[in-house]
Phi, psi and omega in degrees: 000148178292152175250175179302334186239359182223122189263014178287171173248165176307136181088351179289332180259142173287161178299339180242138181231129167272134188230091167281168178282317186274128181293329175295327173292322175303315180295320179294315180300315184298316182288336183277324191240344182266141173273132178053055178290138179229142180287126184249343176200146177214026180301131180054028182072011180269100190282137173226141184226153175225135179205212174233154174221122188052037177082003182240147181294141179207140176244158175226129180213143175288158176245349191078178180261134176098160187290322177300316178298310178302322179295315178307304186292318177299315180302310183293323172303310181293318189277319192250349180236014172060031172289133186258337181210138177236126177247111175287129174233120184199210182234160175217164172269131181289143178236306180295143180301330181282351180270127178243158174301134184094347174288170178241140180241122172259114190278098175296321181210162182226110165291163177203151173264001182278156176268002187296313178283335179295337180274355190290303183236104182310136178079356186246133172276097185295134176266115183272104186230155176282164174282129188298320178302325181285324174304309182301321182291320178298317183284332170299318178296318179297322184271326188239355182289161179288146177082160181277158177251152179278133177064192178266160177248129182244137174239127182172207184265153173232177173233135177256114184251153179276332182260136171277318185261328186270138173207123179305147185300132175085353180293317179298320179294321175294319176304316180294323179297329181271006176083014180289127190280323187196176177229138174214201188224014187223333194300316184300319178294319177299320180293324179294315178300317179296319179296316179299324183258004178069034180245185184246147181210152179206153175233126178236121191233148171266134180278113186263343179202172177229129186292341181251356180207103185264009183295331182246020181305143177289150169283171177300321179294317179298325179300334182266352183238336182264056178231024184300313181294318178297320179293318179300313180294318180300311181300320181295320179291321185298321185266002185290000000 
């Protein structure tokens, strides 16, 4: 049955969903890697597609920007469409000095300044972490899969922020000192929903810019085309 935000029917989604933020990026990914992709939902312009990848069913759907939006779609996919795993595939801003534009980040855990996960278990600071099996599958593809990967691949923590432009003075420097690899806006909430509902989640990101060195930042066009490695790792995790 359809939900308030997804117009699909039972069986329209595969057990695994790749989830970029931008619905147009979801459409591009679907057309790029899926065989026989079909549109299964387009409520509020949030496009979702299902097809096959390497002979197995796979779906791609946008999440919108920010943790509240990602939480809505992840919850409905998990609870009402029997999705078992969601792999966010998107971009992030680099923070740690060893991370360079064009590298790929596999987010083992996600710090956040949001209150969304803080409300989950009273008195407990919830740890937003990815599913280990999905991390392992992504890294097997990186290390043993055919062909070379672009840039370096980093595994570690990121931070999911509610604000895109605002950041208290000194916070980014402190995150770098603690080894945080990059910043984005959805992963922590996705990991929280997956934990709540007993499902799996992972985030794989392309570094599109760096907060301490903007000399090599990607253009808007590059952001839409230079994500082959992240997509490859995310798809491998989805089908593992």
